[in-house]
Amino acid sequence: MNTYITLLRGINVGGHKKVPMAILRELLSKAGFINVKTYIQSGNIVFQSLENQTKKIEKEIQQLIDFHFGFSVSIIVKTKLELQTIFDNCVFSNEKKIKSYFILLDSIPNAKYVKEVEAISFENEEFSIINNCLYFYSSTGYGRTKFNMATFEKKLKVNATSRNYNTINKLLQLA
């Protein structure tokens, strides 16, 4: 039995793409996922499955959501070990780490694109890309940044979703 953390992107924001967590838990349980738990309303799911391929799980959950709710969402599935490794590999000091964001990428971007993106610089903002995570910190707070995840996705040619330190920490505890 494997433990997975699934992150949905862009649901329950401003009344768009509404996905009630109770319905989502029921939907995933009926599909055969075990011990399904959700955390807050932004699409954080922890469950167990006998399946050992995250891409298959992503596709299955995408299809379930599309069929049941009538829209598509980006989904990133990580094993507990993968998410723990991402969390542990954060390059920032502990003081910065607790105020940082983890932008999880659906794949490891091409080194050429990473090198191009690493040339981007904004005042009061720091980021580092390690494998399939972009670690982001802003001394002025995430809401006041020039950082734009869509721009980084486009330049890195990946899909991504972001979570703050507290959410990643809580998901690891739930897992």
Tab-separated table of C-alpha atoms in Angstrom:
chain	number	residue	atom	x	y	z
A	1	MET	CA	0.000	0.000	0.000
A	2	ASN	CA	1.417	3.378	-1.025
A	3	THR	CA	0.599	6.768	0.488
A	4	TYR	CA	0.055	9.638	-1.929
A	5	ILE	CA	-0.430	13.370	-1.653
A	6	THR	CA	-2.436	14.897	-4.471
A	7	LEU	CA	-2.547	18.616	-5.200
A	8	LEU	CA	-5.284	20.100	-7.364
A	9	ARG	CA	-4.658	23.452	-8.988
A	10	GLY	CA	-7.096	26.332	-9.172
A	11	ILE	CA	-10.202	24.909	-7.512
A	12	ASN	CA	-12.562	26.756	-5.151
A	13	VAL	CA	-10.977	30.117	-5.982
A	14	GLY	CA	-13.372	33.031	-6.316
A	15	GLY	CA	-16.368	30.757	-6.839
A	16	HIS	CA	-14.829	29.055	-9.861
A	17	LYS	CA	-14.277	25.335	-10.327
A	18	LYS	CA	-16.111	24.476	-7.122
A	19	VAL	CA	-15.163	21.094	-5.702
A	20	PRO	CA	-16.654	20.362	-2.269
A	21	MET	CA	-14.118	18.322	-0.326
A	22	ALA	CA	-16.749	15.949	1.129
A	23	ILE	CA	-17.919	15.051	-2.386
A	24	LEU	CA	-14.330	14.698	-3.593
A	25	ARG	CA	-13.483	12.341	-0.699
A	26	GLU	CA	-16.560	10.237	-1.499
A	27	LEU	CA	-15.758	10.193	-5.217
A	28	LEU	CA	-12.186	9.025	-4.625
A	29	SER	CA	-13.248	6.448	-2.038
A	30	LYS	CA	-15.786	4.962	-4.453
A	31	ALA	CA	-13.038	4.800	-7.099
A	32	GLY	CA	-10.996	2.557	-4.805
A	33	PHE	CA	-8.664	4.983	-3.064
A	34	ILE	CA	-8.261	4.166	0.642
A	35	ASN	CA	-8.303	6.401	3.752
A	36	VAL	CA	-9.014	9.520	1.689
A	37	LYS	CA	-8.427	12.741	3.654
A	38	THR	CA	-8.536	16.335	2.485
A	39	TYR	CA	-6.932	19.411	3.971
A	40	ILE	CA	-8.537	22.834	3.576
A	41	GLN	CA	-10.596	23.706	0.509
A	42	SER	CA	-7.782	24.249	-1.997
A	43	GLY	CA	-7.480	20.676	-3.231
A	44	ASN	CA	-5.053	18.867	-0.965
A	45	ILE	CA	-5.719	15.135	-0.719
A	46	VAL	CA	-3.943	12.332	1.114
A	47	PHE	CA	-4.833	8.684	0.463
A	48	GLN	CA	-3.478	5.182	0.031
A	49	SER	CA	-3.565	3.064	-3.099
A	50	LEU	CA	-2.173	-0.190	-4.417
A	51	GLU	CA	-1.305	1.633	-7.663
A	52	ASN	CA	2.392	2.475	-7.883
A	53	GLN	CA	2.428	4.881	-10.850
A	54	THR	CA	1.670	8.494	-10.004
A	55	LYS	CA	0.908	9.425	-13.632
A	56	LYS	CA	-1.860	6.784	-13.728
A	57	ILE	CA	-3.320	8.178	-10.510
A	58	GLU	CA	-3.173	11.730	-11.898
A	59	LYS	CA	-5.012	10.668	-15.033
A	60	GLU	CA	-7.656	8.724	-13.093
A	61	ILE	CA	-8.384	11.612	-10.730
A	62	GLN	CA	-8.480	14.083	-13.632
A	63	GLN	CA	-11.049	11.885	-15.385
A	64	LEU	CA	-13.143	11.513	-12.209
A	65	ILE	CA	-13.233	15.278	-11.661
A	66	ASP	CA	-13.933	16.036	-15.308
A	67	PHE	CA	-16.778	13.500	-15.419
A	68	HIS	CA	-18.333	14.422	-12.069
A	69	PHE	CA	-17.800	18.206	-11.962
A	70	GLY	CA	-17.597	18.964	-15.691
A	71	PHE	CA	-14.208	20.674	-15.851
A	72	SER	CA	-10.528	19.788	-16.010
A	73	VAL	CA	-7.937	20.651	-13.406
A	74	SER	CA	-4.191	20.258	-13.240
A	75	ILE	CA	-3.176	17.590	-10.763
A	76	ILE	CA	0.177	16.714	-9.265
A	77	VAL	CA	0.546	13.457	-7.333
A	78	LYS	CA	3.540	12.786	-5.105
A	79	THR	CA	4.393	9.871	-2.886
A	80	LYS	CA	4.924	10.701	0.775
A	81	LEU	CA	8.658	10.086	0.299
A	82	GLU	CA	8.795	12.398	-2.743
A	83	LEU	CA	7.043	15.214	-0.886
A	84	GLN	CA	9.219	14.696	2.198
A	85	THR	CA	12.334	14.896	0.010
A	86	ILE	CA	11.069	18.109	-1.598
A	87	PHE	CA	10.361	19.556	1.847
A	88	ASP	CA	13.761	18.526	3.205
A	89	ASN	CA	15.645	19.861	0.161
A	90	CYS	CA	14.433	23.432	0.637
A	91	VAL	CA	17.470	25.647	0.169
A	92	PHE	CA	16.367	28.431	2.493
A	93	SER	CA	17.338	28.926	6.113
A	94	ASN	CA	14.744	27.745	8.633
A	95	GLU	CA	13.638	31.353	9.178
A	96	LYS	CA	12.959	31.809	5.464
A	97	LYS	CA	11.721	28.254	4.940
A	98	ILE	CA	8.681	28.732	7.202
A	99	LYS	CA	7.681	31.737	5.066
A	100	SER	CA	8.452	30.103	1.722
A	101	TYR	CA	6.379	28.534	-1.029
A	102	PHE	CA	6.928	25.232	-2.723
A	103	ILE	CA	5.974	25.345	-6.399
A	104	LEU	CA	5.650	21.691	-7.329
A	105	LEU	CA	6.284	20.939	-10.992
A	106	ASP	CA	4.706	18.048	-12.881
A	107	SER	CA	8.110	17.085	-14.297
A	108	ILE	CA	11.767	17.977	-14.060
A	109	PRO	CA	12.305	20.863	-16.474
A	110	ASN	CA	14.941	20.842	-19.171
A	111	ALA	CA	18.272	22.170	-17.842
A	112	LYS	CA	18.375	24.748	-20.658
A	113	TYR	CA	15.068	26.267	-19.495
A	114	VAL	CA	16.178	26.208	-15.858
A	115	LYS	CA	19.334	28.123	-16.752
A	116	GLU	CA	17.264	30.756	-18.605
A	117	VAL	CA	14.820	31.109	-15.704
A	118	GLU	CA	17.614	31.377	-13.142
A	119	ALA	CA	18.616	34.644	-14.830
A	120	ILE	CA	15.299	36.210	-13.711
A	121	SER	CA	15.658	38.421	-10.675
A	122	PHE	CA	13.208	40.521	-8.674
A	123	GLU	CA	14.027	42.706	-5.689
A	124	ASN	CA	13.243	41.055	-2.315
A	125	GLU	CA	12.561	37.701	-3.978
A	126	GLU	CA	14.601	34.519	-4.079
A	127	PHE	CA	13.999	31.215	-5.788
A	128	SER	CA	15.800	28.009	-6.529
A	129	ILE	CA	14.847	25.107	-8.773
A	130	ILE	CA	15.811	21.645	-7.624
A	131	ASN	CA	14.525	18.740	-9.709
A	132	ASN	CA	10.720	19.130	-9.821
A	133	CYS	CA	10.279	21.932	-7.292
A	134	LEU	CA	10.771	25.665	-7.435
A	135	TYR	CA	11.404	27.001	-3.926
A	136	PHE	CA	10.250	30.608	-3.564
A	137	TYR	CA	10.728	33.194	-0.837
A	138	SER	CA	9.776	36.868	-0.743
A	139	SER	CA	10.734	39.137	2.138
A	140	THR	CA	7.655	41.277	1.393
A	141	GLY	CA	5.187	38.348	1.376
A	142	TYR	CA	3.740	36.243	-1.430
A	143	GLY	CA	0.828	38.617	-2.098
A	144	ARG	CA	3.155	41.485	-2.970
A	145	THR	CA	5.552	39.695	-5.300
A	146	LYS	CA	6.371	40.247	-8.928
A	147	PHE	CA	6.727	36.471	-9.171
A	148	ASN	CA	4.164	34.982	-11.527
A	149	MET	CA	3.781	31.206	-11.501
A	150	ALA	CA	2.218	31.176	-14.979
A	151	THR	CA	5.299	32.888	-16.406
A	152	PHE	CA	7.593	30.344	-14.790
A	153	GLU	CA	5.418	27.465	-16.036
A	154	LYS	CA	5.581	28.828	-19.561
A	155	LYS	CA	9.332	29.404	-19.490
A	156	LEU	CA	10.046	25.989	-17.901
A	157	LYS	CA	7.421	24.255	-20.093
A	158	VAL	CA	5.808	22.490	-17.099
A	159	ASN	CA	2.571	22.581	-15.124
A	160	ALA	CA	2.808	23.617	-11.502
A	161	THR	CA	0.896	24.301	-8.326
A	162	SER	CA	2.089	26.098	-5.225
A	163	ARG	CA	1.646	25.456	-1.524
A	164	ASN	CA	3.098	27.263	1.448
A	165	TYR	CA	5.308	25.743	4.117
A	166	ASN	CA	2.427	25.187	6.553
A	167	THR	CA	0.346	23.283	3.997
A	168	ILE	CA	3.217	21.032	2.938
A	169	ASN	CA	4.068	20.366	6.577
A	170	LYS	CA	0.444	19.514	7.419
A	171	LEU	CA	0.104	17.201	4.399
A	172	LEU	CA	3.204	15.316	5.481
A	173	GLN	CA	1.733	14.955	8.969
A	174	LEU	CA	-1.567	13.642	7.513
A	175	ALA	CA	0.332	11.180	5.331
